[in-house]
Amino acid sequence: MASKSHGEVNGQDAGGFNVDPMHQFEVHAIYDLPPVAGIDVSFTNSSLWMMIAVTAASLLFIFSARKPTLVPSRLQSFGELTYEFVANMIRDNAGKEGMKYFPFVFTLFVFVLFCNMLGMIPYSFTVTSHLIVTFALASAVFFLVTGVGFIRHGVGFLKLFVPSGIPVALLPLLVVIELISYLTRPVSLSVRLFANMMAGHTMLKVFGGFAVAFLSAGGVMSAGAIAPVAMMVAFTGLEFLIAFLQAYVFTILTCIYLNDAIHLDH
Amino acid sequence: MPQLDPAFFAPQLVWLFISFIALYFLLGSFALPKIGGVIKARQDRLDDDLSQAETFRQEAEQAMADYETALAEARSKAAEIIQEVRDATAAELAKKEAELEEKLSAQAAEAEGRIQASRVAALTGIQETAEAVVAEIVQITIGQEVKEDAVKKAVSEEMNNRR
């Protein structure tokens, strides 16, 4: 609903119905900071929402464990459920050894989840709708997994690319395929999250634009706005689901990649 | 697409790095150890309570077994005592019976003796009377005194024949 009014504002600003659905993804500097070592470090709306996500998540989880009781309170229950959720994900997918990387995986899950969820607030900015951000996160996972693999198994980690029980003649082909699939992991991981977040938000804005167009037409046509608004309500629910689901998928794939690096089995 | 504008790649990466590290540090050093501790404490408490319950159950089972043993012991002891009393009573009864029998048979023997004696006495009295009567009759009949020995002999002979 609020997105609709957002669209209205945009529409009026533009003096017509041409609501730009990509406008919500624009990054703009809030504070222009001087470059550090030649790198632009301006505090942007993206930075702001990252900070909000970090602050909200930290406060929530720190407060959830502030006065622990045997029978958890609601907030404590939230903290413990999330903790157990991620811990079980690691244990089920990467085994007990994977628990070594629990803080990283937990942070990853919470960061992606909070950025996705905060993006659902009207007028907010969805940090994870930017490919550069999701690609950086996926690369971090990629380098962590590769590092873990080489540290645990040394050169033996390369066996990951050599499937067992395959005719020797097929090996060169399969090794290349395995290698490509391994190297494209950060791409698929980041594009999945980025595309999901961007597509959902764009769609909401497009429907919002339809609603504005109907309303601006006035008269009987205004009633037609009900249809896109109803669609938006439904899609908003779906978007919440996707916001959680994509955080879950991102994390569980991280666990599966970790399992590969820890156990080296195919 | 604003996502493909490289002008904002650098600031996003820098702030992503800062915020992710900050979140990692905040969660990793404040929230997670505490939440994990609480969960572990609860699990320990549960395990404790469960093991304690198990101990209590075993104790209860032990007590039940003890009670049953004691009950069985008491039962066998009671049976023993009953048997003892029964045996003692039977022995005493037999003794008393024997004593009574002895006494009765002694009395019977004595009575028999007395009967025998009275009988002998009676027979003797009859013989003497018979002898006197015979002697008198014979004297009256033949008017002559008969020898006492002859009468005695005749009477006892006759009595022995009739008996």
Short mmCIF file of C-alpha atoms in Angstrom, two decimals:
data_model
loop_
_atom_site.label_atom_id
_atom_site.label_comp_id
_atom_site.label_asym_id
_atom_site.label_seq_id
_atom_site.Cartn_x
_atom_site.Cartn_y
_atom_site.Cartn_z
CA MET A 1 0.00 0.00 0.00
CA ALA A 2 2.70 2.40 1.00
CA SER A 3 4.62 1.48 -2.12
CA LYS A 4 1.57 2.61 -4.04
CA SER A 5 1.71 6.03 -2.44
CA HIS A 6 5.42 6.02 -3.20
CA GLY A 7 4.53 5.44 -6.82
CA GLU A 8 1.98 8.21 -6.68
CA VAL A 9 4.58 10.65 -5.46
CA ASN A 10 6.91 9.59 -8.21
CA GLY A 11 4.16 9.78 -10.75
CA GLN A 12 3.22 13.27 -9.72
CA ASP A 13 6.82 14.33 -9.63
CA ALA A 14 7.22 13.07 -13.15
CA GLY A 15 4.07 14.87 -14.10
CA GLY A 16 2.56 11.70 -15.53
CA PHE A 17 2.28 7.94 -15.01
CA ASN A 18 5.80 7.04 -16.04
CA VAL A 19 6.78 5.51 -12.69
CA ASP A 20 10.34 4.29 -12.98
CA PRO A 21 10.41 0.85 -11.33
CA MET A 22 14.21 0.94 -11.14
CA HIS A 23 14.28 4.22 -9.24
CA GLN A 24 14.17 2.34 -5.93
CA PHE A 25 17.52 0.70 -6.70
CA GLU A 26 19.41 3.95 -7.19
CA VAL A 27 22.33 4.50 -4.89
CA HIS A 28 23.07 8.05 -3.86
CA ALA A 29 25.56 9.46 -1.45
CA ILE A 30 24.21 10.79 1.83
CA TYR A 31 27.60 11.98 3.09
CA ASP A 32 30.39 12.56 0.60
CA LEU A 33 33.43 11.35 2.41
CA PRO A 34 36.90 12.08 1.06
CA PRO A 35 38.36 9.11 -0.80
CA VAL A 36 40.65 6.86 1.21
CA ALA A 37 43.64 5.62 -0.76
CA GLY A 38 41.90 6.61 -3.95
CA ILE A 39 38.75 4.63 -3.10
CA ASP A 40 35.38 6.34 -2.89
CA VAL A 41 34.02 5.59 0.59
CA SER A 42 30.94 7.86 0.48
CA PHE A 43 28.21 6.99 2.93
CA THR A 44 25.30 6.11 0.67
CA ASN A 45 21.71 5.02 1.23
CA SER A 46 23.02 1.48 0.72
CA SER A 47 25.55 2.01 3.54
CA LEU A 48 22.77 3.41 5.71
CA TRP A 49 20.60 0.33 5.31
CA MET A 50 23.55 -1.99 5.86
CA MET A 51 24.18 -0.14 9.10
CA ILE A 52 20.52 -0.33 10.06
CA ALA A 53 20.56 -4.08 9.38
CA VAL A 54 23.72 -4.52 11.45
CA THR A 55 22.35 -2.42 14.31
CA ALA A 56 18.94 -4.08 14.32
CA ALA A 57 20.38 -7.59 14.16
CA SER A 58 23.02 -6.91 16.82
CA LEU A 59 20.57 -5.31 19.22
CA LEU A 60 18.00 -8.05 18.69
CA PHE A 61 20.41 -10.92 19.27
CA ILE A 62 22.34 -9.25 22.09
CA PHE A 63 19.14 -8.34 23.90
CA SER A 64 17.68 -11.77 23.29
CA ALA A 65 20.43 -13.24 25.49
CA ARG A 66 20.58 -10.45 28.07
CA LYS A 67 18.45 -11.95 30.81
CA PRO A 68 18.33 -15.61 29.93
CA THR A 69 15.72 -17.72 31.67
CA LEU A 70 15.24 -21.46 31.65
CA VAL A 71 11.91 -21.03 29.93
CA PRO A 72 12.75 -18.48 27.23
CA SER A 73 10.90 -15.21 26.81
CA ARG A 74 9.67 -14.27 23.33
CA LEU A 75 12.81 -12.36 22.37
CA GLN A 76 15.03 -15.05 23.86
CA SER A 77 13.06 -17.65 21.97
CA PHE A 78 13.65 -15.75 18.74
CA GLY A 79 17.39 -15.70 19.37
CA GLU A 80 17.53 -19.36 20.33
CA LEU A 81 15.36 -20.51 17.44
CA THR A 82 17.53 -18.64 14.93
CA TYR A 83 20.65 -20.03 16.59
CA GLU A 84 19.34 -23.59 16.49
CA PHE A 85 18.05 -23.11 12.95
CA VAL A 86 21.47 -22.14 11.61
CA ALA A 87 23.29 -24.64 13.83
CA ASN A 88 21.09 -27.47 12.57
CA MET A 89 21.58 -26.33 9.00
CA ILE A 90 25.35 -26.62 9.43
CA ARG A 91 25.21 -29.90 11.36
CA ASP A 92 22.86 -31.50 8.82
CA ASN A 93 24.72 -30.32 5.73
CA ALA A 94 28.34 -29.99 6.74
CA GLY A 95 28.59 -32.23 9.80
CA LYS A 96 30.00 -31.44 13.23
CA GLU A 97 33.29 -30.09 11.81
CA GLY A 98 31.27 -27.40 10.06
CA MET A 99 30.34 -25.91 13.45
CA LYS A 100 33.80 -24.30 13.45
CA TYR A 101 32.46 -21.85 10.89
CA PHE A 102 29.18 -21.28 12.75
CA PRO A 103 29.78 -17.57 13.56
CA PHE A 104 30.51 -16.80 9.91
CA VAL A 105 27.53 -18.74 8.58
CA PHE A 106 25.26 -17.26 11.24
CA THR A 107 26.42 -13.73 10.42
CA LEU A 108 25.91 -14.40 6.72
CA PHE A 109 22.37 -15.69 7.27
CA VAL A 110 21.41 -12.85 9.59
CA PHE A 111 22.93 -10.19 7.35
CA VAL A 112 21.19 -11.42 4.21
CA LEU A 113 17.91 -12.04 6.06
CA PHE A 114 17.87 -8.60 7.67
CA CYS A 115 18.82 -6.80 4.45
CA ASN A 116 16.08 -8.70 2.59
CA MET A 117 13.48 -8.05 5.29
CA LEU A 118 14.36 -4.39 5.79
CA GLY A 119 14.02 -4.00 2.03
CA MET A 120 10.33 -4.80 2.47
CA ILE A 121 9.81 -1.56 4.37
CA PRO A 122 8.36 1.04 1.99
CA TYR A 123 10.83 3.76 0.97
CA SER A 124 13.69 1.65 2.26
CA PHE A 125 16.61 0.41 0.21
CA THR A 126 17.26 -3.28 -0.45
CA VAL A 127 20.98 -3.81 -0.02
CA THR A 128 20.80 -7.34 -1.46
CA SER A 129 19.19 -6.10 -4.69
CA HIS A 130 22.65 -5.03 -5.83
CA LEU A 131 24.72 -7.60 -7.66
CA ILE A 132 27.98 -6.13 -6.39
CA VAL A 133 26.90 -6.74 -2.78
CA THR A 134 25.66 -10.28 -3.30
CA PHE A 135 28.70 -11.06 -5.43
CA ALA A 136 31.00 -9.83 -2.68
CA LEU A 137 29.20 -12.04 -0.15
CA ALA A 138 29.28 -15.03 -2.50
CA SER A 139 32.98 -14.42 -3.17
CA ALA A 140 33.65 -14.37 0.54
CA VAL A 141 31.94 -17.78 0.76
CA PHE A 142 33.90 -19.00 -2.27
CA PHE A 143 37.26 -17.94 -0.86
CA LEU A 144 36.43 -19.28 2.59
CA VAL A 145 35.41 -22.66 1.17
CA THR A 146 38.44 -22.86 -1.10
CA GLY A 147 40.72 -21.82 1.74
CA VAL A 148 39.19 -24.37 4.11
CA GLY A 149 39.56 -27.06 1.45
CA PHE A 150 43.24 -26.37 0.83
CA ILE A 151 44.06 -25.95 4.51
CA ARG A 152 42.35 -29.22 5.48
CA HIS A 153 43.42 -31.35 2.52
CA GLY A 154 46.35 -29.52 0.93
CA VAL A 155 46.76 -30.38 -2.74
CA GLY A 156 44.41 -33.30 -2.12
CA PHE A 157 41.57 -30.79 -2.28
CA LEU A 158 41.97 -30.91 -6.08
CA LYS A 159 40.48 -34.42 -5.91
CA LEU A 160 37.16 -32.59 -5.57
CA PHE A 161 37.35 -32.01 -9.31
CA VAL A 162 38.04 -35.65 -10.16
CA PRO A 163 34.87 -37.71 -9.82
CA SER A 164 35.50 -41.29 -8.73
CA GLY A 165 34.30 -44.36 -10.63
CA ILE A 166 34.46 -42.70 -14.04
CA PRO A 167 36.19 -44.13 -17.16
CA VAL A 168 39.57 -42.50 -17.68
CA ALA A 169 38.59 -41.43 -21.19
CA LEU A 170 35.85 -39.24 -19.77
CA LEU A 171 38.01 -37.72 -17.05
CA PRO A 172 39.39 -34.68 -18.96
CA LEU A 173 35.90 -33.62 -19.93
CA LEU A 174 34.46 -34.17 -16.47
CA VAL A 175 37.29 -32.39 -14.69
CA VAL A 176 36.69 -29.36 -16.88
CA ILE A 177 32.96 -29.50 -16.13
CA GLU A 178 33.59 -29.87 -12.39
CA LEU A 179 36.06 -27.01 -12.46
CA ILE A 180 33.65 -24.72 -14.29
CA SER A 181 30.80 -25.60 -11.99
CA TYR A 182 33.04 -24.89 -9.00
CA LEU A 183 34.24 -21.56 -10.37
CA THR A 184 30.74 -20.40 -11.28
CA ARG A 185 29.47 -21.02 -7.76
CA PRO A 186 29.93 -17.40 -6.64
CA VAL A 187 28.17 -16.24 -9.80
CA SER A 188 25.14 -18.51 -9.38
CA LEU A 189 25.01 -17.85 -5.63
CA SER A 190 25.08 -14.07 -6.03
CA VAL A 191 22.86 -13.81 -9.12
CA ARG A 192 20.17 -15.98 -7.48
CA LEU A 193 19.84 -13.67 -4.49
CA PHE A 194 20.24 -10.44 -6.45
CA ALA A 195 17.77 -11.45 -9.20
CA ASN A 196 15.15 -12.62 -6.73
CA MET A 197 15.29 -9.45 -4.71
CA MET A 198 15.36 -7.15 -7.71
CA ALA A 199 12.61 -8.92 -9.63
CA GLY A 200 10.23 -8.94 -6.67
CA HIS A 201 10.72 -5.28 -5.85
CA THR A 202 10.49 -4.27 -9.50
CA MET A 203 7.26 -6.18 -9.91
CA LEU A 204 5.74 -4.51 -6.85
CA LYS A 205 6.66 -1.13 -8.24
CA VAL A 206 5.26 -1.96 -11.69
CA PHE A 207 1.92 -2.94 -10.17
CA GLY A 208 2.05 0.20 -8.07
CA GLY A 209 2.50 2.14 -11.31
CA PHE A 210 -0.61 0.46 -12.78
CA ALA A 211 -2.62 1.46 -9.72
CA VAL A 212 -1.46 5.06 -10.05
CA ALA A 213 -2.33 5.07 -13.73
CA PHE A 214 -5.86 3.84 -13.02
CA LEU A 215 -6.36 6.36 -10.23
CA SER A 216 -5.06 9.24 -12.34
CA ALA A 217 -7.50 8.37 -15.09
CA GLY A 218 -10.26 9.34 -12.65
CA GLY A 219 -13.96 8.53 -12.80
CA VAL A 220 -14.99 4.93 -13.35
CA MET A 221 -11.43 3.97 -14.28
CA SER A 222 -10.29 4.64 -10.70
CA ALA A 223 -12.14 1.50 -9.58
CA GLY A 224 -9.79 -0.49 -11.81
CA ALA A 225 -6.97 0.27 -9.37
CA ILE A 226 -8.36 -2.48 -7.15
CA ALA A 227 -6.90 -5.21 -9.34
CA PRO A 228 -3.22 -4.15 -9.25
CA VAL A 229 -3.52 -3.26 -5.57
CA ALA A 230 -4.87 -6.74 -4.82
CA MET A 231 -1.98 -8.21 -6.78
CA MET A 232 0.45 -6.09 -4.80
CA VAL A 233 -0.98 -7.28 -1.51
CA ALA A 234 -0.57 -10.88 -2.62
CA PHE A 235 2.93 -10.27 -3.97
CA THR A 236 3.97 -8.48 -0.80
CA GLY A 237 3.19 -11.67 1.13
CA LEU A 238 5.11 -13.68 -1.42
CA GLU A 239 8.02 -11.24 -1.22
CA PHE A 240 8.30 -11.77 2.53
CA LEU A 241 8.47 -15.49 1.89
CA ILE A 242 11.12 -14.98 -0.79
CA ALA A 243 13.10 -12.64 1.47
CA PHE A 244 13.37 -15.43 4.03
CA LEU A 245 13.75 -18.21 1.52
CA GLN A 246 16.62 -16.56 -0.35
CA ALA A 247 18.50 -15.95 2.89
CA TYR A 248 17.94 -19.62 3.71
CA VAL A 249 19.04 -20.79 0.27
CA PHE A 250 22.15 -18.61 0.37
CA THR A 251 23.08 -20.04 3.76
CA ILE A 252 22.30 -23.67 3.01
CA LEU A 253 24.35 -23.54 -0.19
CA THR A 254 27.20 -22.11 1.86
CA CYS A 255 26.84 -25.12 4.18
CA ILE A 256 26.84 -27.54 1.25
CA TYR A 257 29.95 -25.91 -0.22
CA LEU A 258 31.59 -26.12 3.21
CA ASN A 259 30.70 -29.80 3.34
CA ASP A 260 32.47 -30.33 0.01
CA ALA A 261 35.57 -28.63 1.33
CA ILE A 262 35.51 -30.48 4.67
CA HIS A 263 34.61 -33.97 3.51
CA LEU A 264 35.75 -34.05 -0.13
CA ASP A 265 33.23 -36.73 -1.01
CA HIS A 266 31.14 -36.78 -4.10
CA MET B 1 19.87 -0.56 -14.24
CA PRO B 2 21.43 1.33 -11.31
CA GLN B 3 23.00 -1.97 -10.22
CA LEU B 4 25.42 -1.81 -13.11
CA ASP B 5 26.74 1.67 -12.36
CA PRO B 6 30.39 1.09 -11.41
CA ALA B 7 30.58 4.50 -9.72
CA PHE B 8 28.91 3.06 -6.64
CA PHE B 9 30.72 -0.28 -6.56
CA ALA B 10 33.54 0.94 -4.37
CA PRO B 11 31.50 2.60 -1.61
CA GLN B 12 29.13 -0.35 -1.45
CA LEU B 13 31.99 -2.82 -1.14
CA VAL B 14 33.74 -0.72 1.49
CA TRP B 15 30.61 -0.36 3.60
CA LEU B 16 29.62 -3.97 3.08
CA PHE B 17 33.03 -4.96 4.38
CA ILE B 18 32.74 -2.63 7.38
CA SER B 19 29.19 -3.65 8.27
CA PHE B 20 29.74 -7.38 7.76
CA ILE B 21 32.87 -7.35 9.93
CA ALA B 22 31.01 -5.31 12.54
CA LEU B 23 28.08 -7.73 12.57
CA TYR B 24 30.46 -10.70 12.69
CA PHE B 25 32.25 -9.17 15.66
CA LEU B 26 29.07 -8.10 17.51
CA LEU B 27 27.28 -11.41 17.05
CA GLY B 28 30.36 -13.58 17.42
CA SER B 29 31.60 -12.05 20.64
CA PHE B 30 28.43 -10.91 22.40
CA ALA B 31 25.29 -12.63 21.16
CA LEU B 32 26.27 -16.11 20.01
CA PRO B 33 28.35 -17.31 22.99
CA LYS B 34 25.56 -16.22 25.33
CA ILE B 35 22.74 -17.79 23.35
CA GLY B 36 24.80 -20.95 22.92
CA GLY B 37 25.53 -20.94 26.66
CA VAL B 38 21.86 -20.64 27.53
CA ILE B 39 20.93 -23.48 25.19
CA LYS B 40 23.73 -25.64 26.58
CA ALA B 41 22.76 -24.82 30.16
CA ARG B 42 19.19 -25.84 29.41
CA GLN B 43 20.34 -29.06 27.76
CA ASP B 44 22.59 -29.83 30.74
CA ARG B 45 19.72 -29.14 33.11
CA LEU B 46 17.47 -31.46 31.10
CA ASP B 47 20.10 -34.20 31.03
CA ASP B 48 20.65 -33.72 34.77
CA ASP B 49 16.97 -33.98 35.54
CA LEU B 50 16.60 -37.00 33.32
CA SER B 51 19.52 -38.82 34.91
CA GLN B 52 18.19 -37.92 38.35
CA ALA B 53 14.79 -39.29 37.41
CA GLU B 54 16.52 -42.44 36.22
CA THR B 55 18.31 -42.77 39.57
CA PHE B 56 15.05 -42.32 41.44
CA ARG B 57 13.36 -44.92 39.28
CA GLN B 58 16.14 -47.39 39.97
CA GLU B 59 15.89 -46.66 43.69
CA ALA B 60 12.15 -47.24 43.61
CA GLU B 61 12.68 -50.52 41.79
CA GLN B 62 15.29 -51.56 44.37
CA ALA B 63 12.87 -50.73 47.18
CA MET B 64 10.16 -52.76 45.48
CA ALA B 65 12.51 -55.73 45.12
CA ASP B 66 13.54 -55.41 48.79
CA TYR B 67 9.93 -55.30 49.85
CA GLU B 68 9.13 -58.41 47.86
CA THR B 69 12.11 -60.28 49.31
CA ALA B 70 11.07 -59.30 52.83
CA LEU B 71 7.53 -60.38 52.12
CA ALA B 72 8.64 -63.79 50.83
CA GLU B 73 10.93 -64.23 53.83
CA ALA B 74 8.14 -63.38 56.25
CA ARG B 75 5.85 -65.81 54.49
CA SER B 76 8.27 -68.71 54.71
CA LYS B 77 8.99 -67.87 58.36
CA ALA B 78 5.28 -67.87 59.16
CA ALA B 79 4.88 -71.26 57.46
CA GLU B 80 7.81 -72.57 59.50
CA ILE B 81 6.29 -71.38 62.79
CA ILE B 82 2.92 -72.88 61.91
CA GLN B 83 4.61 -76.21 61.12
CA GLU B 84 6.53 -76.10 64.39
CA VAL B 85 3.43 -75.40 66.44
CA ARG B 86 1.58 -78.12 64.61
CA ASP B 87 4.35 -80.64 65.28
CA ALA B 88 4.60 -79.66 68.94
CA THR B 89 0.85 -79.96 69.43
CA ALA B 90 0.76 -83.33 67.72
CA ALA B 91 3.63 -84.60 69.89
CA GLU B 92 2.00 -83.45 73.09
CA LEU B 93 -1.31 -84.91 72.02
CA ALA B 94 0.33 -88.26 71.33
CA LYS B 95 2.10 -88.18 74.68
CA LYS B 96 -1.07 -87.38 76.56
CA GLU B 97 -2.95 -90.09 74.69
CA ALA B 98 -0.29 -92.62 75.57
CA GLU B 99 -0.35 -91.58 79.20
CA LEU B 100 -4.11 -91.85 79.35
CA GLU B 101 -4.02 -95.25 77.68
CA GLU B 102 -1.44 -96.47 80.11
CA LYS B 103 -3.51 -95.25 83.02
CA LEU B 104 -6.65 -96.80 81.66
CA SER B 105 -5.03 -100.11 80.96
CA ALA B 106 -3.52 -100.10 84.45
CA GLN B 107 -6.95 -99.47 85.90
CA ALA B 108 -8.44 -102.14 83.70
CA ALA B 109 -5.79 -104.62 84.82
CA GLU B 110 -6.40 -103.75 88.42
CA ALA B 111 -10.14 -104.16 87.99
CA GLU B 112 -9.60 -107.49 86.31
CA GLY B 113 -7.42 -108.56 89.17
CA ARG B 114 -10.08 -107.57 91.64
CA ILE B 115 -12.70 -109.39 89.64
CA GLN B 116 -10.48 -112.44 89.53
CA ALA B 117 -9.89 -112.27 93.25
CA SER B 118 -13.59 -111.89 94.05
CA ARG B 119 -14.33 -114.70 91.71
CA VAL B 120 -11.75 -116.94 93.38
CA ALA B 121 -13.08 -115.87 96.72
CA ALA B 122 -16.63 -116.58 95.60
CA LEU B 123 -15.69 -119.97 94.21
CA THR B 124 -13.84 -120.84 97.36
CA GLY B 125 -16.84 -119.77 99.38
CA ILE B 126 -19.13 -121.88 97.20
CA GLN B 127 -16.85 -124.90 97.56
CA GLU B 128 -16.65 -124.54 101.31
CA THR B 129 -20.37 -124.08 101.55
CA ALA B 130 -20.90 -127.03 99.23
CA GLU B 131 -18.51 -129.16 101.29
CA ALA B 132 -20.33 -128.20 104.50
CA VAL B 133 -23.68 -128.85 102.85
CA VAL B 134 -22.49 -132.17 101.41
CA ALA B 135 -21.03 -133.26 104.72
CA GLU B 136 -24.25 -132.31 106.50
CA ILE B 137 -26.42 -134.06 103.91
CA VAL B 138 -24.30 -137.15 103.93
CA GLN B 139 -24.35 -137.19 107.73
CA ILE B 140 -28.05 -136.86 107.83
CA THR B 141 -28.57 -139.46 105.10
CA ILE B 142 -26.25 -142.15 106.36
CA GLY B 143 -26.09 -141.00 109.95
CA GLN B 144 -22.40 -141.30 109.95
CA GLU B 145 -19.71 -138.74 109.91
CA VAL B 146 -17.82 -138.60 106.70
CA LYS B 147 -14.17 -137.83 106.44
CA GLU B 148 -13.50 -134.25 105.62
CA ASP B 149 -10.86 -135.06 102.98
CA ALA B 150 -13.17 -137.38 101.09
CA VAL B 151 -15.89 -134.69 100.96
CA LYS B 152 -13.43 -132.09 99.80
CA LYS B 153 -12.12 -134.32 97.07
CA ALA B 154 -15.57 -135.31 95.86
CA VAL B 155 -16.86 -131.72 95.77
CA SER B 156 -13.85 -130.34 93.94
CA GLU B 157 -13.97 -133.20 91.49
CA GLU B 158 -17.66 -132.62 90.90
CA MET B 159 -17.15 -128.83 90.58
CA ASN B 160 -14.36 -129.30 88.13
CA ASN B 161 -16.56 -131.65 86.12
CA ARG B 162 -19.43 -129.10 86.01
CA ARG B 163 -17.43 -126.12 85.18
#
